[in-house]
mmCIF file of C-alpha atoms in Angstrom:
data_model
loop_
_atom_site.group_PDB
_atom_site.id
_atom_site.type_symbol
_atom_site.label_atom_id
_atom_site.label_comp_id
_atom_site.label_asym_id
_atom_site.label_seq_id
_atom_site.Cartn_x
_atom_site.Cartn_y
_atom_site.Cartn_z
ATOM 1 C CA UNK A 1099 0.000 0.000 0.000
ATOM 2 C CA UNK A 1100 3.070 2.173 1.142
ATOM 3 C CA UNK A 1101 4.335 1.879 -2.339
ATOM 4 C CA UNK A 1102 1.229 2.435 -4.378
ATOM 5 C CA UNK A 1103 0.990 6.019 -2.414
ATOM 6 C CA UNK A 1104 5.098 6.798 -2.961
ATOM 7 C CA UNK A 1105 4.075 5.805 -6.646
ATOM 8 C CA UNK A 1106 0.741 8.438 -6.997
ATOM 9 C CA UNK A 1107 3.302 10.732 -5.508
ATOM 10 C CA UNK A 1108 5.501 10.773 -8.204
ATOM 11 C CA UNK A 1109 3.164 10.522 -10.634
ATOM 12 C CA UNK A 1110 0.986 13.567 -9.211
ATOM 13 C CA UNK A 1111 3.761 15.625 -7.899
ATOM 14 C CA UNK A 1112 5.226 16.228 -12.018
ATOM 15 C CA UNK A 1113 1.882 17.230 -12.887
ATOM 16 C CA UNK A 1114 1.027 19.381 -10.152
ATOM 17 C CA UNK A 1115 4.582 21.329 -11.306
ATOM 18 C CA UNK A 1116 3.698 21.192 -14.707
ATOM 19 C CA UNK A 1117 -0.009 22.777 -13.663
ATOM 20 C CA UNK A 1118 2.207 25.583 -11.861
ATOM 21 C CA UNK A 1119 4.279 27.038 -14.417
ATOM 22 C CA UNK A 1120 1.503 26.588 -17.470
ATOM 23 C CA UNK A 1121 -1.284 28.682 -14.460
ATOM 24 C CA UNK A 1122 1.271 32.157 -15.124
ATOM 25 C CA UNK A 1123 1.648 31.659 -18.875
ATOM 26 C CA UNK A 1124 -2.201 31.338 -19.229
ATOM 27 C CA UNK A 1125 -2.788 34.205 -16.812
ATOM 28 C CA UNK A 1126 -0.418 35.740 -19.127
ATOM 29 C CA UNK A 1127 -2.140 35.049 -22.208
ATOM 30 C CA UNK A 1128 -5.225 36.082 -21.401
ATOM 31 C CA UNK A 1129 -3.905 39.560 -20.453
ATOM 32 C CA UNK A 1130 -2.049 39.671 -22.969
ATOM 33 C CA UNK A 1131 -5.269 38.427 -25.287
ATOM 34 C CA UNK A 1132 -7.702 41.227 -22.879
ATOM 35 C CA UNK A 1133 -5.215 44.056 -23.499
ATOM 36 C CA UNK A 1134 -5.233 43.099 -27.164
ATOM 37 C CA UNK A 1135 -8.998 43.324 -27.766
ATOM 38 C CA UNK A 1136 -8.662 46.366 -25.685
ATOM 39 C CA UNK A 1137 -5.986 48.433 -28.075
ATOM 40 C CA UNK A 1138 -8.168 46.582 -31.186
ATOM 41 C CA UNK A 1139 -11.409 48.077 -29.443
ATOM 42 C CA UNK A 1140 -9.387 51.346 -29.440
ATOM 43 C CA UNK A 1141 -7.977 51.489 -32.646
ATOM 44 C CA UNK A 1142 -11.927 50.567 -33.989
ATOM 45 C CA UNK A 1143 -13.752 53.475 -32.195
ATOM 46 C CA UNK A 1144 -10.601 56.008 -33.525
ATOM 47 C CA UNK A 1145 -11.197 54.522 -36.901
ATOM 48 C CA UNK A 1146 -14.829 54.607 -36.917
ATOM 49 C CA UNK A 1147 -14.920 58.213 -35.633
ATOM 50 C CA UNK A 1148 -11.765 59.411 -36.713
ATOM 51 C CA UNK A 1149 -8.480 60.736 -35.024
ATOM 52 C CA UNK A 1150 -9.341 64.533 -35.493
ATOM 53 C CA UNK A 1151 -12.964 63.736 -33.892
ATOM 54 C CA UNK A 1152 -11.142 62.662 -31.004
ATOM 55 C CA UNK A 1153 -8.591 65.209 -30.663
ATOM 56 C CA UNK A 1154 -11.103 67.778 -30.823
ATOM 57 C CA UNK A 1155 -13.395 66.257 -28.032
ATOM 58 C CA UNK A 1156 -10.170 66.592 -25.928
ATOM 59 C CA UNK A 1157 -9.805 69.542 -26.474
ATOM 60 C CA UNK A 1158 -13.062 70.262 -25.133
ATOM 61 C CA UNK A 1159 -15.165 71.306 -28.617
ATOM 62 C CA UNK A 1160 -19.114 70.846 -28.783
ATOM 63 C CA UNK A 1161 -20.658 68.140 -30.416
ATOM 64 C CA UNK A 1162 -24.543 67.352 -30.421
ATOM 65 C CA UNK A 1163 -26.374 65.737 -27.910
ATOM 66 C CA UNK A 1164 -30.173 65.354 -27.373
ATOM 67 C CA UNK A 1165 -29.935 66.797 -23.782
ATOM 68 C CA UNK A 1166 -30.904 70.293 -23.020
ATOM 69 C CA UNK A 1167 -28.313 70.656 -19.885
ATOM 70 C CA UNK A 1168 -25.399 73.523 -20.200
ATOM 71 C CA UNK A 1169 -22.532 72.193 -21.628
ATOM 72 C CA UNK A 1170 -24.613 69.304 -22.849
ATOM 73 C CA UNK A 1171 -22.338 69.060 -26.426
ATOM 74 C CA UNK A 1172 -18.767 69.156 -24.167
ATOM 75 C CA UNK A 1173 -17.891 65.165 -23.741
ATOM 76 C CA UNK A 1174 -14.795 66.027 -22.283
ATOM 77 C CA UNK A 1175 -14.220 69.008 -19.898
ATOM 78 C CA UNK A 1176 -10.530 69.815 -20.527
ATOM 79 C CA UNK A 1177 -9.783 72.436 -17.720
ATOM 80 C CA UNK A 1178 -11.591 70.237 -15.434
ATOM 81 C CA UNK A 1179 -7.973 69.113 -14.939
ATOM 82 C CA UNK A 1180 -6.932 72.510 -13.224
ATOM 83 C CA UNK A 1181 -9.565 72.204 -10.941
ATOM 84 C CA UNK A 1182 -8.681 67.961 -9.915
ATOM 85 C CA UNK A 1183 -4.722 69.649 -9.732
ATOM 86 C CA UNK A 1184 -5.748 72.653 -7.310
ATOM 87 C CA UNK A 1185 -7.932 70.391 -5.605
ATOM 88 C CA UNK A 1186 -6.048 67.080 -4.995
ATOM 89 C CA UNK A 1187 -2.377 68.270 -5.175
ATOM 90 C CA UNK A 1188 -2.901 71.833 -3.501
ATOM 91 C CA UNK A 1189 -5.744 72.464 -1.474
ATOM 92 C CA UNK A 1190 -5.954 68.923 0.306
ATOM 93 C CA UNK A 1191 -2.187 68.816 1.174
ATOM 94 C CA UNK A 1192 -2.375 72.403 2.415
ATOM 95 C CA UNK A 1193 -5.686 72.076 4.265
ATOM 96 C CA UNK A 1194 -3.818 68.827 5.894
ATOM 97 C CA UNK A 1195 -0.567 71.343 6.972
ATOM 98 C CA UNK A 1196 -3.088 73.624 7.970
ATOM 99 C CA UNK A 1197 -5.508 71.452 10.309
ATOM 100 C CA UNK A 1198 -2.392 69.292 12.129
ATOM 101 C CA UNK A 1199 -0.495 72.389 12.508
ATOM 102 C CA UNK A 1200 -3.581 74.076 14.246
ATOM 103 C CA UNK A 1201 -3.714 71.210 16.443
ATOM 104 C CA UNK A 1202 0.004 71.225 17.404
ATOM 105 C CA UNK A 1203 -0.038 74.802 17.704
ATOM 106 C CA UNK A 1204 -2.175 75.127 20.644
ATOM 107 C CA UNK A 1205 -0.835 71.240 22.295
ATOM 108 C CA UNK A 1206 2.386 73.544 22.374
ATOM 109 C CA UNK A 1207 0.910 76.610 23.906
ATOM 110 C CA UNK A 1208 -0.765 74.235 26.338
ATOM 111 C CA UNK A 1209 2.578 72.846 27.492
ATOM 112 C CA UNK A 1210 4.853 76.002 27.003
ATOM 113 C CA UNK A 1211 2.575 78.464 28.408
ATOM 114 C CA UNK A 1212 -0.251 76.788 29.938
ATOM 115 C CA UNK A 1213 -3.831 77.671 30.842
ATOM 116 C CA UNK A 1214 -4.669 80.778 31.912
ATOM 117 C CA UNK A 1215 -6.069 80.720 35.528
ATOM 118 C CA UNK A 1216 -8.151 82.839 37.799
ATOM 119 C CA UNK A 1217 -6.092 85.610 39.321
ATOM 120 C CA UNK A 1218 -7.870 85.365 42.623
ATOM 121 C CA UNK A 1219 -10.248 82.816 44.370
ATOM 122 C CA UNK A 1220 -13.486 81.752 43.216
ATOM 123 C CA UNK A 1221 -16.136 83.963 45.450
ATOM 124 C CA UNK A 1222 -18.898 81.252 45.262
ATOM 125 C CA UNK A 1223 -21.488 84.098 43.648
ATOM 126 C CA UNK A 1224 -22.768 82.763 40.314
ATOM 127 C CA UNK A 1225 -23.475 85.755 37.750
ATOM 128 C CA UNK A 1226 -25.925 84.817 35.051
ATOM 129 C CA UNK A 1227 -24.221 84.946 31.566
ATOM 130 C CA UNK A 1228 -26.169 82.700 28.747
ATOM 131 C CA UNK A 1229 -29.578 81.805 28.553
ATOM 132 C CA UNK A 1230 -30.817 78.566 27.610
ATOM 133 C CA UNK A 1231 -31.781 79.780 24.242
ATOM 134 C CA UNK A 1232 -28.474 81.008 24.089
ATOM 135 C CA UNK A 1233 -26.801 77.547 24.990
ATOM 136 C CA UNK A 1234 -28.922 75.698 22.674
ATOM 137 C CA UNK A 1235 -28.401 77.756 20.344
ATOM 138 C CA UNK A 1236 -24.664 77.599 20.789
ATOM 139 C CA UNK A 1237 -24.600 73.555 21.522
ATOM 140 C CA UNK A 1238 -26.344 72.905 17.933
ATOM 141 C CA UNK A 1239 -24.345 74.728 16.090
ATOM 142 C CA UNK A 1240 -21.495 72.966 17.698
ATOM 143 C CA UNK A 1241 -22.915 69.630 17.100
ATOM 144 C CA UNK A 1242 -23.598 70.412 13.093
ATOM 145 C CA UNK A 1243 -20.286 72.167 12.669
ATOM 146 C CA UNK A 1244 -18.336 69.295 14.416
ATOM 147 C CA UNK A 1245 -20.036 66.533 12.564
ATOM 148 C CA UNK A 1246 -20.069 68.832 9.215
ATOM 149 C CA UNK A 1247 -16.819 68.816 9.641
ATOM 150 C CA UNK A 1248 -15.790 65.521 10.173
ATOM 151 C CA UNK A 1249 -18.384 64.249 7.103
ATOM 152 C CA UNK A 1250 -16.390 66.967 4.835
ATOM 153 C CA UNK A 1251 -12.947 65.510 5.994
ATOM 154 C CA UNK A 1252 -13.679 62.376 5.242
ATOM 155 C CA UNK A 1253 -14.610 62.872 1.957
ATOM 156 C CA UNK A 1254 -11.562 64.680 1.353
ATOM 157 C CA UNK A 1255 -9.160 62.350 3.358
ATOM 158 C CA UNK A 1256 -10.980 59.127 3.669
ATOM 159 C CA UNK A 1257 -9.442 57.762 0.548
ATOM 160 C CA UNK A 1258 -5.935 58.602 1.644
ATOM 161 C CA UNK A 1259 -6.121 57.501 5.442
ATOM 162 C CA UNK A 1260 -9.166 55.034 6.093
ATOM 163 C CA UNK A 1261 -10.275 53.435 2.634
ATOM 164 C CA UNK A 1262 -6.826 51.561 2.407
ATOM 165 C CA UNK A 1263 -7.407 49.452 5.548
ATOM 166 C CA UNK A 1264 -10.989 48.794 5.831
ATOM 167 C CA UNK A 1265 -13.398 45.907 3.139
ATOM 168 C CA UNK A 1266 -14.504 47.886 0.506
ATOM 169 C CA UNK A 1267 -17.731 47.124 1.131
ATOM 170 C CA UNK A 1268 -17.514 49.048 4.815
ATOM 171 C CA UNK A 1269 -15.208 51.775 2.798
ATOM 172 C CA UNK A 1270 -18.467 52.310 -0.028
ATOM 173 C CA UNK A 1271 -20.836 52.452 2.948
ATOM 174 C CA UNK A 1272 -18.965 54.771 4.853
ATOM 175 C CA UNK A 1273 -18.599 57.625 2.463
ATOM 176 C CA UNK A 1274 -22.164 56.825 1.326
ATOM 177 C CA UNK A 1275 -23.188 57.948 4.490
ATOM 178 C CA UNK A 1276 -20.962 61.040 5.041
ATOM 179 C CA UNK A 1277 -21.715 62.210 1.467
ATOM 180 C CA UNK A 1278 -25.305 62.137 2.181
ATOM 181 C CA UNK A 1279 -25.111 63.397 5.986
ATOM 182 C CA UNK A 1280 -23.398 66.429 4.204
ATOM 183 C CA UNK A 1281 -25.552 67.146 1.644
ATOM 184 C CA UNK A 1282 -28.697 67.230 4.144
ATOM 185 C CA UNK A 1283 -27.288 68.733 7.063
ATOM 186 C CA UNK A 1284 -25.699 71.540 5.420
ATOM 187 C CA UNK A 1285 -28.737 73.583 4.409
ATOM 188 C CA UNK A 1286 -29.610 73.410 9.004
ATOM 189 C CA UNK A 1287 -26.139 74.606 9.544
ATOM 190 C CA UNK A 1288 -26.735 77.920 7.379
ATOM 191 C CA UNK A 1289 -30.601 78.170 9.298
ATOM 192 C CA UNK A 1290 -28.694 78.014 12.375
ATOM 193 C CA UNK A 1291 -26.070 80.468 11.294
ATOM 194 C CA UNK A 1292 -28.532 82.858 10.118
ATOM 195 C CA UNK A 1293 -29.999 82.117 14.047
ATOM 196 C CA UNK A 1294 -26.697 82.864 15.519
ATOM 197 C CA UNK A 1295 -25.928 86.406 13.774
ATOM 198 C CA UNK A 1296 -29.793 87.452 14.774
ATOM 199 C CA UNK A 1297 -29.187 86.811 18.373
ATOM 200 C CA UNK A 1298 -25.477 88.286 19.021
ATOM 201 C CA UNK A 1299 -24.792 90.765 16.263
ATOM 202 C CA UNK A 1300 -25.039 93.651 18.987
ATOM 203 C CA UNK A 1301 -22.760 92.185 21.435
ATOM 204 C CA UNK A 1302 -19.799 91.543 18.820
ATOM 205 C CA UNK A 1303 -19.244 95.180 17.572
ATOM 206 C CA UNK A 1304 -15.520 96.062 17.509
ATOM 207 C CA UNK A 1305 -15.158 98.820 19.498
ATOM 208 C CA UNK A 1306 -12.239 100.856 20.596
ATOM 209 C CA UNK A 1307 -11.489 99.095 23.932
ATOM 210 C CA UNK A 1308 -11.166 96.077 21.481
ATOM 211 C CA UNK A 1309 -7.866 97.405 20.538
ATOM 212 C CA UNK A 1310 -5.944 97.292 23.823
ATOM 213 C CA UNK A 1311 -7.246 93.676 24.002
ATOM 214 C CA UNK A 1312 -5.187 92.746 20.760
ATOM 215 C CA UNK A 1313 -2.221 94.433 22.048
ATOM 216 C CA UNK A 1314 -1.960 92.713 25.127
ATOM 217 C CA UNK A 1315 -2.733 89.401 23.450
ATOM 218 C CA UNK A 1316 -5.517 88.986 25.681
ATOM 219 C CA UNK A 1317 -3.577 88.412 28.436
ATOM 220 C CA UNK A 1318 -3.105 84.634 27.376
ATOM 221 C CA UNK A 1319 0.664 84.396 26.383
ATOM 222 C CA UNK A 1320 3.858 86.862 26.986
ATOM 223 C CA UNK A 1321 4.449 89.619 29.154
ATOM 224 C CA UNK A 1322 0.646 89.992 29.301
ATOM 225 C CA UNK A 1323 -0.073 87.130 30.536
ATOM 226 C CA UNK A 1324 -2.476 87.207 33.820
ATOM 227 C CA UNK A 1325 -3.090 90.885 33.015
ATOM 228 C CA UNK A 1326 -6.472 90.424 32.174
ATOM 229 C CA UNK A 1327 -7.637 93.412 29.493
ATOM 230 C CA UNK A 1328 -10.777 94.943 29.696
ATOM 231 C CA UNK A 1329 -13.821 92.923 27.325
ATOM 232 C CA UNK A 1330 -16.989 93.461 27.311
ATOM 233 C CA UNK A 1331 -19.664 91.043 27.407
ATOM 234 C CA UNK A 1332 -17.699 89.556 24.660
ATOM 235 C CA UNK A 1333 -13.723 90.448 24.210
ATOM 236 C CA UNK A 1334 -12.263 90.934 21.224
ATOM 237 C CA UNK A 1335 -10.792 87.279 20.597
ATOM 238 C CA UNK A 1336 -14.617 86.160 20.483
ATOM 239 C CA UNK A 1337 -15.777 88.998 18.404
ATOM 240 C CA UNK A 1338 -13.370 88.062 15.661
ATOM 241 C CA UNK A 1339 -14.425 84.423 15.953
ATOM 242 C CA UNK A 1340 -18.142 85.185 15.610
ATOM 243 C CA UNK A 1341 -17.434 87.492 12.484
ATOM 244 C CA UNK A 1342 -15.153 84.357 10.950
ATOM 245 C CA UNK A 1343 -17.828 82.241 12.076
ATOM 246 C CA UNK A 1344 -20.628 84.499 10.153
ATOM 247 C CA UNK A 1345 -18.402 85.225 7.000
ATOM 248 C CA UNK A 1346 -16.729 82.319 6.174
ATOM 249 C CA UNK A 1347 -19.741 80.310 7.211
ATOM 250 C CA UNK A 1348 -21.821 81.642 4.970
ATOM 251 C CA UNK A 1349 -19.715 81.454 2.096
ATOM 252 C CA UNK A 1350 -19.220 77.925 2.949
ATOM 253 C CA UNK A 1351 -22.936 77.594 3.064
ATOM 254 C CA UNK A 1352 -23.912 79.165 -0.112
ATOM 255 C CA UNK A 1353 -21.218 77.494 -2.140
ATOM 256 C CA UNK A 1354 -22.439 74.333 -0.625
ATOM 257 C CA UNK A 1355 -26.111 74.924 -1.685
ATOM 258 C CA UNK A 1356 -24.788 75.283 -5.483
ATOM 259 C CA UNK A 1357 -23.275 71.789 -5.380
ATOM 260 C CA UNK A 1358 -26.401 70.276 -3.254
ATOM 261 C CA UNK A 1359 -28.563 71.639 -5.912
ATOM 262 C CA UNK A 1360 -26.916 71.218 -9.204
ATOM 263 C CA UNK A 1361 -30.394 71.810 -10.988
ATOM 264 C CA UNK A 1362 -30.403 75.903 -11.300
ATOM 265 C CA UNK A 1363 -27.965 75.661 -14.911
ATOM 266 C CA UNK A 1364 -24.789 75.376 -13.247
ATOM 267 C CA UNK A 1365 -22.144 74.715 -15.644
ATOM 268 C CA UNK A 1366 -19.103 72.678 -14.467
ATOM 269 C CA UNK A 1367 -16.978 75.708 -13.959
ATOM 270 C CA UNK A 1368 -19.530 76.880 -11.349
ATOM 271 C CA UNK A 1369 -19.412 73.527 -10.131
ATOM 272 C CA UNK A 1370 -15.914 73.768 -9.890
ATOM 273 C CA UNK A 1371 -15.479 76.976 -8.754
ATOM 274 C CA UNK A 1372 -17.902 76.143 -5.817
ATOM 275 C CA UNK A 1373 -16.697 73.083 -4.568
ATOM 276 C CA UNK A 1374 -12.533 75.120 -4.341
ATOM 277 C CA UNK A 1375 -14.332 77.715 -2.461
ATOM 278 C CA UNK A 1376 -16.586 75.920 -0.093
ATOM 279 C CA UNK A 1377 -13.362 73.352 0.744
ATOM 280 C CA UNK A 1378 -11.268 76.921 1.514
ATOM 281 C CA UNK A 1379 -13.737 78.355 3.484
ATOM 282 C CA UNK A 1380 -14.737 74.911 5.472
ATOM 283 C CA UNK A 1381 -10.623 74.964 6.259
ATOM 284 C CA UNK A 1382 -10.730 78.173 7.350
ATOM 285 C CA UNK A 1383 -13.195 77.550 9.923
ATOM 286 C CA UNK A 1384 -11.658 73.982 10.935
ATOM 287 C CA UNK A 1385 -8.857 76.136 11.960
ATOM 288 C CA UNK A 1386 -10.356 79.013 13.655
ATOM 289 C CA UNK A 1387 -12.709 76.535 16.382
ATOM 290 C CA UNK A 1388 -9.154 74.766 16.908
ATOM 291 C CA UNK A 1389 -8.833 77.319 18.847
ATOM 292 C CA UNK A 1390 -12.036 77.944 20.293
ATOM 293 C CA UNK A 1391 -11.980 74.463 21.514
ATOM 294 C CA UNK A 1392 -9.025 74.409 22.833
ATOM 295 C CA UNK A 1393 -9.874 77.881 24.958
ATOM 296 C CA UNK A 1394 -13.494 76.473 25.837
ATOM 297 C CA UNK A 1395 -11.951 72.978 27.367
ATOM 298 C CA UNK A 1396 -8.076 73.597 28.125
ATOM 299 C CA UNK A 1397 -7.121 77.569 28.005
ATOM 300 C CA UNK A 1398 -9.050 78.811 30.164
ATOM 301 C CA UNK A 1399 -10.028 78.308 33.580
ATOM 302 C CA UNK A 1400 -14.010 78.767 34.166
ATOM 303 C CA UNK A 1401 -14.575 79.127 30.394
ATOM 304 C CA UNK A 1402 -16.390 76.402 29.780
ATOM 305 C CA UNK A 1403 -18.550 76.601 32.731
ATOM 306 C CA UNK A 1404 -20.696 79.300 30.953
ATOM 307 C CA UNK A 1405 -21.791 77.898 28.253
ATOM 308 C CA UNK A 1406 -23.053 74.945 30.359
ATOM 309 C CA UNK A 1407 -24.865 76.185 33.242
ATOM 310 C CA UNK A 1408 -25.691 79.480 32.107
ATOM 311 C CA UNK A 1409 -23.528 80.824 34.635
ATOM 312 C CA UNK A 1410 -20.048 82.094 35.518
ATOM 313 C CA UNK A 1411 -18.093 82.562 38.593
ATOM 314 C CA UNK A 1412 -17.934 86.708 40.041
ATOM 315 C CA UNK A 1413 -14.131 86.323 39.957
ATOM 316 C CA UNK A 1414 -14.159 84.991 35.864
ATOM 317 C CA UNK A 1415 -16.398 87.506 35.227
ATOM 318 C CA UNK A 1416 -14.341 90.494 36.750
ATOM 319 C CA UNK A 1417 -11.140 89.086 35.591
ATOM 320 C CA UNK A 1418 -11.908 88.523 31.733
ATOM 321 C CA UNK A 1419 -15.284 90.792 30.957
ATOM 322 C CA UNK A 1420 -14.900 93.416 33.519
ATOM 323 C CA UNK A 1421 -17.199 96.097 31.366
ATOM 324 C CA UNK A 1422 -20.126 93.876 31.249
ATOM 325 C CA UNK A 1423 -19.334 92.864 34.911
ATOM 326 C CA UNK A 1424 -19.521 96.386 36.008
ATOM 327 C CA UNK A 1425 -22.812 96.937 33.639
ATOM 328 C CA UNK A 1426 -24.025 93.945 35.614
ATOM 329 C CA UNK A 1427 -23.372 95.537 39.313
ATOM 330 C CA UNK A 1428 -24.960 98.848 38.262
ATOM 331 C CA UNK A 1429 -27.900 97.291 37.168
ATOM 332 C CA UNK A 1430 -28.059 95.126 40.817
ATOM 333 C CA UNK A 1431 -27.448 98.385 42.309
ATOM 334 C CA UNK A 1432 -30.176 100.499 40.373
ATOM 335 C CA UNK A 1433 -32.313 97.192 40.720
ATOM 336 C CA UNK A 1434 -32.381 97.306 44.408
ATOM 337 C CA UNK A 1435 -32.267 101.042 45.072
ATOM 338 C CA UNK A 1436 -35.955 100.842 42.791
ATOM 339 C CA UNK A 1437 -37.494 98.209 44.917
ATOM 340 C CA UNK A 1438 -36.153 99.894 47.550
ATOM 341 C CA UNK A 1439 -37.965 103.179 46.590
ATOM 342 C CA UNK A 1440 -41.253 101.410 45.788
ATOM 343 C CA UNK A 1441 -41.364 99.689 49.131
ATOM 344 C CA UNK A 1442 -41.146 103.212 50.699
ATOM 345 C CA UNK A 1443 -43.642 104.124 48.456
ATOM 346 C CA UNK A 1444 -46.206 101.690 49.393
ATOM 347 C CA UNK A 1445 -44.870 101.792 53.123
ATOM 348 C CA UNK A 1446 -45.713 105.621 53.051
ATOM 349 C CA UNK A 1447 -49.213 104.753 51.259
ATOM 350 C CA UNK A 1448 -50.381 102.452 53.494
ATOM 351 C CA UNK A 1449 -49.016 105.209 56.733
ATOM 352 C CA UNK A 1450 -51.434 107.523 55.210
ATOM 353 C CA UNK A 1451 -54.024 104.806 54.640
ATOM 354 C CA UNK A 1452 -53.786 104.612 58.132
ATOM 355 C CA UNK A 1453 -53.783 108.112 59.104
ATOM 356 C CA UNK A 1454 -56.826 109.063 57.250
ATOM 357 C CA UNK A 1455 -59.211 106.032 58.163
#
């Protein structure tokens, strides 16, 4: 039995061998035999339509079409190459720089110059600050910028940094889903944008005391650190982040509405044009709340605590708004000295009362 097996062997081992080698040349041949139908497949549409046909659809002449849509004779959009180049070999490395270098910008300012603390102690009196229109207000537009943002990013990065290691199954379902999250949520974000400038337009007005602010940095880094600059309800470093917020929102808004509704005669250069400028703008703003995160959770002692409760500490609010604390005290102050006047007033109506019964 031994032997009949040792003889199978060497009759099955040649053949598997043989099976080997001839399994590349075949795998050769028929690429070889696919790219030659290809090239003849080629060479029979350029001879059936003609070499100059060809050259001039790459070179972007109109032909005829039955559709009615602009652009509808252009097979082949030539400069739609300038925008792929600005797009995929300039804007996305940049924006890449751009974003990471935020990020490690203020992880450095965290551990060279720290957070910026409270001067003196917390006094325990809670001043009211935010509403809870305000903070709902505030915490949607956070949520829809945030999640905006990371839908946008992965379009623009996914393929680089995510599609290369997941099934492509999970990889098509993925950007499925942050395509269409993007193209839906978008048009809220601008309705709650539009929300946002309503309700603090008045209290981000640059205004002369705004100037010593940005000369002293704040009081966040340098020689000016802990020195504290007089703000009002809102200092000047949130002022300019509203007014980024409100212009370079709304550009990336209304850029984004011309590629979520490609049915207004938009030609591809619009197209284009829009989808360069909404990825700038959506950059921009990436950037700037970098920041603003990092001073809401890390940079700032009590800064957070506002936008949460509604409230802030007496010591925050006479450190880093002083103006609007002051404004606050004088209205206490003219607050009490009225009820204190109207109690007299009824005190001294009911004496008389009195009196004359």
């Amino acid at each position: 039995m031994l032997t009949m097996f040792k003889r199978l062997f060497l009759v099955v081992l040649p053949m598997l061998a043989a099976l080997t080698m001839l399994s590349p040349m075949s795998h050769a041949s028929e690429t070889n035999s696919s790219q030659t139908q290809a090239s003849s497949a080629e060479r029979e549409v350029v001879q059936l339509a003609g070499a100059d046909y060809w050259r001039q659809v790459r070179d972007g002449q109109s032909g005829y079409t039955t559709s009615q849509s602009p652009e509808h004779g252009v097979l082949i959009s030539t400069p739609g190459q300038t925008w792929y180049i600005l797009k995929e070999k300039w804007m996305s490395p940049a924006g890449a720089v751009a974003i990471f270098g935020s990020i490690a910008f203020v992880t450095l300012m965290y551990v060279v110059i720290g957070p910026l603390m409270l001067s003196a102690p917390r006094t325990g009196r809670k001043i009211k600050r935010w509403s809870r229109l305000d903070r709902a207000l505030h915490w949607s537009m956070a949520f829809t910028f945030l999640t905006l943002a990371f839908s946008g990013l992965m379009l623009v990065y996914g393929k680089h940094f995510l599609k290369p290691y997941i099934p492509t199954d999970l990889w098509g379902f993925i950007i499925l889903l942050a395509k269409q999250y993007h193209n839906y949520i978008g048009p809220i974000f601008y309705v709650l944008l539009m929300a946002v400038l309503i309700k603090w337009w008045r209290k981000s007005i640059f205004k002369k005391v705004d100037i010593q602010w940005f000369l002293k940095l704040g009081g966040m880094v340098g020689k000016h650190k802990g020195s504290h600059p007089s703000a009002e309800f809102s200092n000047a470093g949130e002022k300019a982040l509203f007014w980024l917020l409100i212009v370079m929102g709304s550009v990336a808004a209304i850029s984004g509405l011309v590629l979520d509704f490609p049915i207004f005669g938009q030609t591809r250069r619009d197209m284009e044009l829009s989808n360069l400028v909404h990825m700038l703008a959506a950059l921009i703003l990436i950037c700037g709340f970098v920041f603003h995160i990092y001073i809401g959770l890390f940079g700032m002692e009590g800064a957070l605590e506002g936008m949460v409760t509604g409230e802030v500490d007496e010591t925050w609010a006479k450190e880093h708004h002083d103006l609007w604390y002051n404004e606050v005290m004088e209205q206490e102050k003219n607050g009490v000295e009225q009820n204190a006047n109207v109690a007299t007033e009824k005190s001294e109506g009911v004496n008389k009362n009195e009196q004359t019964s």
